[in-house]
Tab-separated table of C-alpha atoms and ligand atoms in Angstrom:
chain	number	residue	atom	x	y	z
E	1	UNK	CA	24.883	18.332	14.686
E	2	UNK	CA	25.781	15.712	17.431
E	3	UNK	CA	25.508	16.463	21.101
E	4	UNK	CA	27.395	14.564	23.226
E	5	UNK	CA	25.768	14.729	26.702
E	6	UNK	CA	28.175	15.451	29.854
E	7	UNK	CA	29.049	11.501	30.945
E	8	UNK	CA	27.791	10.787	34.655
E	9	UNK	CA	29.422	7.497	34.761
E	10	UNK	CA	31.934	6.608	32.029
E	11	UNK	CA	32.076	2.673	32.635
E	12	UNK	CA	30.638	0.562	29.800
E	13	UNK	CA	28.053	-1.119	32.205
E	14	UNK	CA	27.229	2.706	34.091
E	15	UNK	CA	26.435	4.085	31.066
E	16	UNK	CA	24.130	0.899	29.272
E	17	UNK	CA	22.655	0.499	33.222
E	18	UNK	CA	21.639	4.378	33.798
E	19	UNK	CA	19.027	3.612	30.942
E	20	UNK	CA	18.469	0.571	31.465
E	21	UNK	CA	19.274	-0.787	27.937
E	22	UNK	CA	18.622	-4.205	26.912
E	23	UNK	CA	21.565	-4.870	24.932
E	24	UNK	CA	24.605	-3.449	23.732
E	25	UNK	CA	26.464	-4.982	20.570
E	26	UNK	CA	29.959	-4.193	19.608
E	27	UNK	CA	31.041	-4.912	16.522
E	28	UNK	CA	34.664	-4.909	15.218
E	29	UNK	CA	36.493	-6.520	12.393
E	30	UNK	CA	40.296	-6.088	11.631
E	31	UNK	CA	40.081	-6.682	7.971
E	32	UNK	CA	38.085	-3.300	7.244
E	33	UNK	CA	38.363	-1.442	10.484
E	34	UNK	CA	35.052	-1.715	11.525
E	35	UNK	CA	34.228	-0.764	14.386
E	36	UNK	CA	30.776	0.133	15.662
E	37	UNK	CA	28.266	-0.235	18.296
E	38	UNK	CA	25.028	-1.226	18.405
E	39	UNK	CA	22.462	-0.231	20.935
E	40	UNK	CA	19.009	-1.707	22.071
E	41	UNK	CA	16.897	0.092	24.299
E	42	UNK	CA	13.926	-1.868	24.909
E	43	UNK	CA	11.855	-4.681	22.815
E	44	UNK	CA	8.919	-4.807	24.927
E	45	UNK	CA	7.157	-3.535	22.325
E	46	UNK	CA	8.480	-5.145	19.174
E	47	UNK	CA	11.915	-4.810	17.163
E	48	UNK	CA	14.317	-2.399	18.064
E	49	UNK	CA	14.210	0.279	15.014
E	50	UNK	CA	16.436	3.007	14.755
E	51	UNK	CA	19.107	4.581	11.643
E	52	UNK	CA	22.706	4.000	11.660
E	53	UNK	CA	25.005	7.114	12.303
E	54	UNK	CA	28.635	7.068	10.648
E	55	UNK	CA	30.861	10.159	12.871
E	56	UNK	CA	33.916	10.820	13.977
E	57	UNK	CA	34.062	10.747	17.983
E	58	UNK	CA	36.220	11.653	19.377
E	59	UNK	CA	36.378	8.989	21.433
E	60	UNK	CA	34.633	5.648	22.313
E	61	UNK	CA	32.965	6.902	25.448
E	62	UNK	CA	31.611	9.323	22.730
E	63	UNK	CA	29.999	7.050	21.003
E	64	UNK	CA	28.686	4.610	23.249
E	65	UNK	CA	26.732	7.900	24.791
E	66	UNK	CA	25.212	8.749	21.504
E	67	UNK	CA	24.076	5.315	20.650
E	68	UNK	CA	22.414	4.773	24.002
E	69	UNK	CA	20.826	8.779	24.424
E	70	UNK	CA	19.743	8.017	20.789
E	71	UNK	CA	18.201	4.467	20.786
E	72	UNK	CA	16.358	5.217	23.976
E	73	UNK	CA	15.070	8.236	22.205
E	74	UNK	CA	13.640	6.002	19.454
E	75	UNK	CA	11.446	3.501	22.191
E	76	UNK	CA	9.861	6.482	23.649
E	77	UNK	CA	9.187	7.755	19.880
E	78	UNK	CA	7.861	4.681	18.948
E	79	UNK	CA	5.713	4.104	22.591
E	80	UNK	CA	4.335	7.339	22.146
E	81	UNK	CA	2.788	6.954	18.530
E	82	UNK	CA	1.227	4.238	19.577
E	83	UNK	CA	3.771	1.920	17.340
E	84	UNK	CA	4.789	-2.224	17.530
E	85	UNK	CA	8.645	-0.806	17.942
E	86	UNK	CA	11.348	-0.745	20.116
E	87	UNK	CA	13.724	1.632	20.198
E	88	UNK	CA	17.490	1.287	19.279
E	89	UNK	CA	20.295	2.776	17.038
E	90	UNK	CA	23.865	1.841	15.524
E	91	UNK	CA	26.966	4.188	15.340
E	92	UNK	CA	30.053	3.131	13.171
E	93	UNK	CA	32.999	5.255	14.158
E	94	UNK	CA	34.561	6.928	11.281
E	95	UNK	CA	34.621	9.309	8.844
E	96	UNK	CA	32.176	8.838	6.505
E	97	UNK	CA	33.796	10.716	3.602
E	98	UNK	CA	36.961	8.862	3.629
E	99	UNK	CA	36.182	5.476	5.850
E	100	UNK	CA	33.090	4.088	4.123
E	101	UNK	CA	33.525	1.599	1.624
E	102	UNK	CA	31.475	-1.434	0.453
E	103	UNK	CA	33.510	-4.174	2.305
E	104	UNK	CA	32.915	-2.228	5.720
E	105	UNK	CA	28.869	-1.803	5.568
E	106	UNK	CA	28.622	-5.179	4.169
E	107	UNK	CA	30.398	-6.268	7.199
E	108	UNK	CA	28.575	-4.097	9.648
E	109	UNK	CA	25.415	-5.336	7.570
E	110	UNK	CA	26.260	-9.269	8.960
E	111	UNK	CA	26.637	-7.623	12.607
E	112	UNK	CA	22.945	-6.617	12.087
E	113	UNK	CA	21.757	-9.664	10.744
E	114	UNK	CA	23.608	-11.632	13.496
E	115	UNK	CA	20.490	-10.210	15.896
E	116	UNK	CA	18.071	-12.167	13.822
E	117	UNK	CA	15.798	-9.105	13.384
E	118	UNK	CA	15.894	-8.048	17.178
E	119	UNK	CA	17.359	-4.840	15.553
E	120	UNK	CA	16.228	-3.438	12.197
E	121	UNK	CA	18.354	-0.889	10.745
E	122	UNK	CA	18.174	2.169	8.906
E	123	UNK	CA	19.482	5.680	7.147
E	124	UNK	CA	21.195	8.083	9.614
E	125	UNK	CA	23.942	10.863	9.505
E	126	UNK	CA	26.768	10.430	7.707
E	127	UNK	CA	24.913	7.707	5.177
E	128	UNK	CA	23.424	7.397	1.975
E	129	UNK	CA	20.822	5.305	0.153
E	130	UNK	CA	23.689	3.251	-1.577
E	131	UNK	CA	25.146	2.183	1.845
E	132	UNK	CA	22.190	1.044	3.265
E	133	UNK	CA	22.180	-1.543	-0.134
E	134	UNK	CA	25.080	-2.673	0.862
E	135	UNK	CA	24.463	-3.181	4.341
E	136	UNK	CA	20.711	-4.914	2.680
E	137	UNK	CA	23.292	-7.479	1.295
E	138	UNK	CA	24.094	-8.883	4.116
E	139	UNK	CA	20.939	-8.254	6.081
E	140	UNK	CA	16.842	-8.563	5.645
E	141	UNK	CA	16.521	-6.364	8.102
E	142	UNK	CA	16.807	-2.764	6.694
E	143	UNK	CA	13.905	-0.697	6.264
E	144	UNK	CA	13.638	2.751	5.121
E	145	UNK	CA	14.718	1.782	1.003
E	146	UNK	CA	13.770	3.815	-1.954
E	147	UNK	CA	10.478	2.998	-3.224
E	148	UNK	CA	12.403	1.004	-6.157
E	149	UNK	CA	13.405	-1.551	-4.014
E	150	UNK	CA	10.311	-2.000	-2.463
E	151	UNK	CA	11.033	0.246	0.968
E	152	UNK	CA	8.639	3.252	1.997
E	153	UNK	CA	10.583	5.669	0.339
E	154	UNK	CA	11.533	9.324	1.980
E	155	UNK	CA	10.447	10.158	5.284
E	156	UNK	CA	10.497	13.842	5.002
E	157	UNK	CA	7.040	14.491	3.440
E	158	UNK	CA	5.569	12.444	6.433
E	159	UNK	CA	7.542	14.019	8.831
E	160	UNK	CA	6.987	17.354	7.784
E	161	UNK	CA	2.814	16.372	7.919
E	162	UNK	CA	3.502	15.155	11.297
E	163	UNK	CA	5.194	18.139	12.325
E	164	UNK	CA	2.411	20.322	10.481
E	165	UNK	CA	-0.247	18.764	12.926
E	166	UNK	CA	1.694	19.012	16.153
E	167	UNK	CA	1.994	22.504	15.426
E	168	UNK	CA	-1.545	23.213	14.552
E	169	UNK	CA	-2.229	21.555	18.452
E	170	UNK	CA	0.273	23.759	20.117
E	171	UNK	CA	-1.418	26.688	18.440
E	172	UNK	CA	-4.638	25.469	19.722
E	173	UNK	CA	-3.006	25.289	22.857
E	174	UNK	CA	-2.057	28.581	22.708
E	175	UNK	CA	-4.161	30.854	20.946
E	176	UNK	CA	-7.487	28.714	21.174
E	177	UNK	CA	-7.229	28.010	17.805
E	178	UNK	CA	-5.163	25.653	15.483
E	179	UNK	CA	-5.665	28.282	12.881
E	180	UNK	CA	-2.057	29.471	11.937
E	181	UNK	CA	-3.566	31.800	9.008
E	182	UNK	CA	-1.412	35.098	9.498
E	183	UNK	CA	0.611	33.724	11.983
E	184	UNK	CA	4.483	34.604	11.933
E	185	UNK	CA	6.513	31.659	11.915
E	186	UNK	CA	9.723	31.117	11.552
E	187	UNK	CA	11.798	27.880	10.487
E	188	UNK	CA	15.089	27.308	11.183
E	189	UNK	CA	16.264	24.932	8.735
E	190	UNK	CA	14.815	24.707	5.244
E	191	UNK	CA	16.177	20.886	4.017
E	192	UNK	CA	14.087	17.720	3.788
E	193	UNK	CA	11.408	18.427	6.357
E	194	UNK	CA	11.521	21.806	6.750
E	195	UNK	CA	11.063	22.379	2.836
E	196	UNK	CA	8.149	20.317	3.183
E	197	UNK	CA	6.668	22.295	6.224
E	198	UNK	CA	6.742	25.498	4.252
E	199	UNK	CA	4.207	23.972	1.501
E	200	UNK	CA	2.231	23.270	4.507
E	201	UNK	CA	2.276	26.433	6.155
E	202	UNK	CA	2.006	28.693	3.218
E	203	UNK	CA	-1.478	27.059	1.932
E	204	UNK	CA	-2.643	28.274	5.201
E	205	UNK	CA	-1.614	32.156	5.012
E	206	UNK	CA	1.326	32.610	8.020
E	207	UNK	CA	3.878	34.566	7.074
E	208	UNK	CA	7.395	32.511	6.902
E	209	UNK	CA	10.506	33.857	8.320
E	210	UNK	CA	13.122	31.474	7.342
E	211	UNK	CA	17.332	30.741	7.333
E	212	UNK	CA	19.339	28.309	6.234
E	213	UNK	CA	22.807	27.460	6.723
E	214	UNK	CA	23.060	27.007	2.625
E	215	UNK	CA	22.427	30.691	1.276
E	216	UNK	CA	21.073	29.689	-2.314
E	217	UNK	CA	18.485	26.957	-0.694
E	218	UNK	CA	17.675	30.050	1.665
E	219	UNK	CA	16.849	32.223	-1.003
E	220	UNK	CA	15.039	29.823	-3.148
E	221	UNK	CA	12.439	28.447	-0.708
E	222	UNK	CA	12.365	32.433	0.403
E	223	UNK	CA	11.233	33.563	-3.168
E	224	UNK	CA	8.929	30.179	-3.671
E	225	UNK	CA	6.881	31.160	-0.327
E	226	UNK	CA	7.089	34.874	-0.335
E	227	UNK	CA	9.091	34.314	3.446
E	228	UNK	CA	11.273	36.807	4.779
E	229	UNK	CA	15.067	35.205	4.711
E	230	UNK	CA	17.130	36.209	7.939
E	231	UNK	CA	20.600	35.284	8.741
E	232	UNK	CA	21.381	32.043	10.085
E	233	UNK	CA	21.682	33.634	14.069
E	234	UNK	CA	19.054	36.575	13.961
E	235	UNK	CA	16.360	33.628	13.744
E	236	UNK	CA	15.818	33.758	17.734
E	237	UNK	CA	15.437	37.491	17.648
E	238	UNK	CA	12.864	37.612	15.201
E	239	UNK	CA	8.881	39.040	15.963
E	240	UNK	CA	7.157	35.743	15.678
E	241	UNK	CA	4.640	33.682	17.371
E	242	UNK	CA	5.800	30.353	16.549
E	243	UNK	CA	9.779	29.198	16.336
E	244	UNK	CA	9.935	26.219	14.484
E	245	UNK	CA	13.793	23.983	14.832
E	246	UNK	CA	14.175	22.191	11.828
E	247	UNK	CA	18.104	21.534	11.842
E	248	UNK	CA	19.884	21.403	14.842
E	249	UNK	CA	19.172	20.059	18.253
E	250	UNK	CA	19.767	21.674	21.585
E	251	UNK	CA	19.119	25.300	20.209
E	252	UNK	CA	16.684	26.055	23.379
E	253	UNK	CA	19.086	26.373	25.827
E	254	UNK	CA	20.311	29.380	28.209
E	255	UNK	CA	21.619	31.743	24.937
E	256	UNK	CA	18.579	31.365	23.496
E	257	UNK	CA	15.912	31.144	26.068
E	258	UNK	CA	15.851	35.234	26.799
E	259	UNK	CA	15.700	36.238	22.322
E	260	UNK	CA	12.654	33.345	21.960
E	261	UNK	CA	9.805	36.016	21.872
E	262	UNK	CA	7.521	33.622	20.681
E	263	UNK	CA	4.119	31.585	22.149
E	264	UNK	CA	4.945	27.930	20.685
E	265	UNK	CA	7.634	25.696	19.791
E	266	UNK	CA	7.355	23.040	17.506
E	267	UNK	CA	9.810	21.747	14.578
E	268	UNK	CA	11.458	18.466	13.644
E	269	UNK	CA	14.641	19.060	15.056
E	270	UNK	CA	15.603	15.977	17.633
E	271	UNK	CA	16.855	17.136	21.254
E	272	UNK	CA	15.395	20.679	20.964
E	273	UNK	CA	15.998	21.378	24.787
E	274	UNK	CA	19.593	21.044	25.758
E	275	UNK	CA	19.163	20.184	28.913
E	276	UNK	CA	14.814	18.723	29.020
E	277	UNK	CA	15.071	19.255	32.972
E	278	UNK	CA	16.358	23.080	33.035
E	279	UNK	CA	15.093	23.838	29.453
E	280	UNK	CA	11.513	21.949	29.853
E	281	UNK	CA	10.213	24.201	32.811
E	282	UNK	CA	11.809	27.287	32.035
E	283	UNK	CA	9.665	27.475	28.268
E	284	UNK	CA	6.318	26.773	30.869
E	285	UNK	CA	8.095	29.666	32.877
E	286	UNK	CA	7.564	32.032	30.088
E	287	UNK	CA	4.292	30.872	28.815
E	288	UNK	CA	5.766	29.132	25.646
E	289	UNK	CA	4.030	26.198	24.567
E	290	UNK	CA	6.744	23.319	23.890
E	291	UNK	CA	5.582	20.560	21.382
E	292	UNK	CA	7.614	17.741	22.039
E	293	UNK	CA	9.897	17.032	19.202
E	294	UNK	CA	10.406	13.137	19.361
E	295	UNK	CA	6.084	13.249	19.250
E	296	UNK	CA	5.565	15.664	16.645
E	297	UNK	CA	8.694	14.403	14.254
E	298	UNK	CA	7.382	10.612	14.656
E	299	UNK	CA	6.335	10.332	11.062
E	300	UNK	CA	9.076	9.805	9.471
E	301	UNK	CA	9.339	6.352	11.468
E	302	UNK	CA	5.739	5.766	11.244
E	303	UNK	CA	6.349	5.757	7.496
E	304	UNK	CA	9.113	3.567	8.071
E	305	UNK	CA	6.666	1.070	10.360
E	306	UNK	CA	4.008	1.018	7.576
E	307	UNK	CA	7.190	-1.074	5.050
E	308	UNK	CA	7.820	-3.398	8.414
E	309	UNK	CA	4.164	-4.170	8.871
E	310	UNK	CA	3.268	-3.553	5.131
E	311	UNK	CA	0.837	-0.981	5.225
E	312	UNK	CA	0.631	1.924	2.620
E	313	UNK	CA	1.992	5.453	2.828
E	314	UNK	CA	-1.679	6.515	3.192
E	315	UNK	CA	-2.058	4.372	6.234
E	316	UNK	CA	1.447	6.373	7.617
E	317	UNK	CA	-0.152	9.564	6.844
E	318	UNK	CA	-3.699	8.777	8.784
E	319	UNK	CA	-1.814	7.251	11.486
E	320	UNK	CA	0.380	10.614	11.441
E	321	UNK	CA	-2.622	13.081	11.485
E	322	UNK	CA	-2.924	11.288	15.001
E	323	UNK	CA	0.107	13.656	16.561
E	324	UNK	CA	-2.468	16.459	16.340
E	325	UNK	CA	-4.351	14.805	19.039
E	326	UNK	CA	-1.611	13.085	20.792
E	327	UNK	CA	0.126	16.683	21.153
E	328	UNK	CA	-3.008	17.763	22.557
E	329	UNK	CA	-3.256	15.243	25.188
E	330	UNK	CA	0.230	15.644	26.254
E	331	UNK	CA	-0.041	19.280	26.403
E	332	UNK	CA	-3.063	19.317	28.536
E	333	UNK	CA	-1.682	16.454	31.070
E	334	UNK	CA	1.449	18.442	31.428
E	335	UNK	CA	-0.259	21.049	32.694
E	336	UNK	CA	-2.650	19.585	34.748
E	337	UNK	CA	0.114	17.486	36.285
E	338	UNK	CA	1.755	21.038	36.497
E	339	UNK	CA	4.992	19.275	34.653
E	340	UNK	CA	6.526	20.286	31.355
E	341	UNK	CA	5.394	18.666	28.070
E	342	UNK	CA	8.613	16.687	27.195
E	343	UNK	CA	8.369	15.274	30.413
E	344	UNK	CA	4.690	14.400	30.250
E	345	UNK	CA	5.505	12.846	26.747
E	346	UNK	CA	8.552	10.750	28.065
E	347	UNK	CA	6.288	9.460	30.940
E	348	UNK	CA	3.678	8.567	28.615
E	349	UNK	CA	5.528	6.589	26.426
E	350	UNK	CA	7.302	4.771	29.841
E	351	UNK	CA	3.877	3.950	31.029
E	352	UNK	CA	3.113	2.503	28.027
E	353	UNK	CA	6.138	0.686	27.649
E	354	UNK	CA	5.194	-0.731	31.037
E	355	UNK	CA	1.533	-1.703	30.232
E	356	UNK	CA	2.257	-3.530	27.474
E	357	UNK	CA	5.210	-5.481	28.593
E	358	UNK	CA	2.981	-6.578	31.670
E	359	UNK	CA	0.346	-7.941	28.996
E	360	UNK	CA	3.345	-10.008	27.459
E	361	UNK	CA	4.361	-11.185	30.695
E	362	UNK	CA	2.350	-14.553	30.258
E	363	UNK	CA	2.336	-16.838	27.773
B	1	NAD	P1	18.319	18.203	6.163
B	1	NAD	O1	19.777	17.995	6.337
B	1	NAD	O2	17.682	17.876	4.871
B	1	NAD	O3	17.934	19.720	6.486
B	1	NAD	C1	18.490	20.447	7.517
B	1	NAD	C2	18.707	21.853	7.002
B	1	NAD	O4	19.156	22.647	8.075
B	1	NAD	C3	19.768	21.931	5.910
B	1	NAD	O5	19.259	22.611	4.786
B	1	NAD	C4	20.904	22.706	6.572
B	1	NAD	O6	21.581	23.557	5.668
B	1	NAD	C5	20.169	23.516	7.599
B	1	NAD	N1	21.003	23.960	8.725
B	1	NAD	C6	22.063	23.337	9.305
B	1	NAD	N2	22.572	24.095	10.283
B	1	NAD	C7	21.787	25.205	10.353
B	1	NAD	C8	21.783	26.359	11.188
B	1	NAD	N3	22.685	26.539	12.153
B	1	NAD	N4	20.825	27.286	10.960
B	1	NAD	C9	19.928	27.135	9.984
B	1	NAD	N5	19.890	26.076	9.156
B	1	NAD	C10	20.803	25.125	9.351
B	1	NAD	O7	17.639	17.394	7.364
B	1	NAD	P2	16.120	16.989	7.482
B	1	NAD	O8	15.968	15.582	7.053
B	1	NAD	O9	15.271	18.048	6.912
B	1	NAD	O10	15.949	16.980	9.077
B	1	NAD	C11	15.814	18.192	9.800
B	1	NAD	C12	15.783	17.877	11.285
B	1	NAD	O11	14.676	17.030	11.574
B	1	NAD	C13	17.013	17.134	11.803
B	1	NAD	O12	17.265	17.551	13.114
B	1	NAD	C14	16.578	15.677	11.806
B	1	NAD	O13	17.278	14.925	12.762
B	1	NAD	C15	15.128	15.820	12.196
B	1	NAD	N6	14.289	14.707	11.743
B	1	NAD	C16	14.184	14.410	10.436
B	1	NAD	C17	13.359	13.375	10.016
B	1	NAD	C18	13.187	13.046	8.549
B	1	NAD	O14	12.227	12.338	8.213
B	1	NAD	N7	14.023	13.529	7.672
B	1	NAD	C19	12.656	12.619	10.958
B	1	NAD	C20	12.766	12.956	12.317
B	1	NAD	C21	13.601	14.000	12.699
């Protein structure tokens, strides 16, 4: 699930300069063994808001590449939805079945409130909904809570919409139509968002080809949709127009590339492309239409931007139905640039990052 990208530079200030990220906390405390890092990416555009990852690296060089690739992810996620946000992330190192206890979040949870809401946390890999209480013990600055205590609840249903739409704009893209009525589609990756997806997908008529690592949640959303199940690697081989990575990242990559027989891409999965600059222009090589997945999986943190600027899910979900037309925009200036979509995306969300910060630039 975590890909650790090939280190250019190993030194602490290489690595946070190649980015340019604003700020870089480490945390440590001898009494609990925390030890963590925190990384901000850019503010220009508001607080830094990204999820908190508990994994075992396996080393610190490790992690300090995650939480940088991963909190500059989330400024270019926010900057291209149009969102208030900057972009950053946390990582504790650890195993998070055998190293988590309360004393440690709570602690990590003062780290984070130590920034004075520069950085607002949230759920990640390797945590739970009780963890993130007891890192809100310490700290106002959590979003992303259960509905009972007042946060925006799960992000999956909004994701999945999100997803739903930049799909329906790739297949626009595509076919000339955003119709996906009798299209074949198949998801990798049936959980959260991808369970979601299939409610969307099947009130339109494609016909779902699905896996899942988890045989019995395979077969059930299978036999709910009327999909086709297929083992967990015969997904890339499969006769379908649209593959849709809802699980893993880097699963485009140069096994892959040759079995995708399809005309779009476009799931939730984060880092689709394992490497964006070989990966990007080889899908436009084959005439496969790429939705960018930190554009079309944004809803999940618009729905966590509606609790920080107190707006209703409703508001989340009109301000999601917006990737549909976002996707289309990037889709049609990547070509005309003659560029690849992620790329088009990534430079759309710097050159907002740019505009705005010159409007803050006076007082
Ligand atoms: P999830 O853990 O609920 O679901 C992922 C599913 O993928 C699981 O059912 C798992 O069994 C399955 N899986 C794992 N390895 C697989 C493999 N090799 N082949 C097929 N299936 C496999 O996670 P989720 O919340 O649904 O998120 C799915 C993806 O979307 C992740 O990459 C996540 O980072 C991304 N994402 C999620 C959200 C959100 O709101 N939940 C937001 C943005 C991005």
């Amino acid at each position: 699930m975590i890909e650790i990208q090939e280190l250019t530079d190993t030194s602490v200030f290489g690595q946070i300069a190649e980015h340019q990220h604003e700020q870089v906390v480490f945390c440590h405390d001898h009494e609990t063994g925390l030890r963590a890092i925190i990384g901000i990416h850019n503010t220009v555009l508001g607080p830094a808001l990204g999820g908190t990852r508990m994994w075992q690296y396996a080393s610190d060089a490790e992690a300090l590449n995650d939480v940088l690739r991963l909190s500059r992810g989330m400024s270019y996620k926010a900057a291209i939805s149009g969102l208030n946000l900057g972009g950053g992330k946390a990582v504790i190192i650890g195993d998070a079945k055998t190293q988590k206890n309360e004393a440690l979040l709570r602690k990590f949870g003062r780290f984070v409130q130590n920034l004075n809401g520069k950085y607002i946390t949230a759920e990640d890999v390797g945590m739970t909904t009780k963890d993130m209480e007891y890192i809100h013990m310490e700290t106002k600055h959590v979003a992303g809570l259960p509905e009972s205590m007042g946060g925006s609840g799960d992000p999956s249903p909004v994701t999945a919409y999100g997803t739903y739409m930049g799909m329906k704009a790739a297949a626009k893209k595509a076919f000339g139509s955003d119709s996906l009525a009798g299209k074949r589609i198949a998801v990798q990756g049936v959980g959260h968002v991808g369970g979601y997806l299939l409610e969307h997908l099947a009130k339109e008529g494609a016909k779902i080809i699905l896996t899942d690592y988890y045989e019995d949640r395979k077969l059930e959303m299978a036999a709910k949709y009327k999909a086709i199940a297929v083992d967990i690697d015969e997904i890339y081989d499969q006769d379908m127009d649209i593959y849709s990575p809802c699980a893993l990242g880097a699963t485009i990559n140069d096994d892959t590339l040759s079995r995708l027989k399809c005309r779009v891409i476009a799931g939730s999965a984060n880092n689709q492309l394992k490497n964006e600059d070989i990966h990007g222009p080889a899908l436009v090589d084959r005439g496969i239409v790429y939705a960018p997945d930190f554009l079309i999986n944004a809803g999940g943190l618009i729905n966590v931007y509606s609790e920080v600027v107190g707006t209703s899910r409703q508001a989340a979900l009109n301000q999601t139905e917006k990737i549909y037309d976002f996707t289309l925009q990037v889709l049609n200036k990547a070509e005309q640039e003659g560029s690849h979509p992620q790329k088009a995306a990534i430079r759309q969300a710097e050159e907002r990052i740019a505009a705005i910060g010159k409007v803050k630039s006076t007082y």
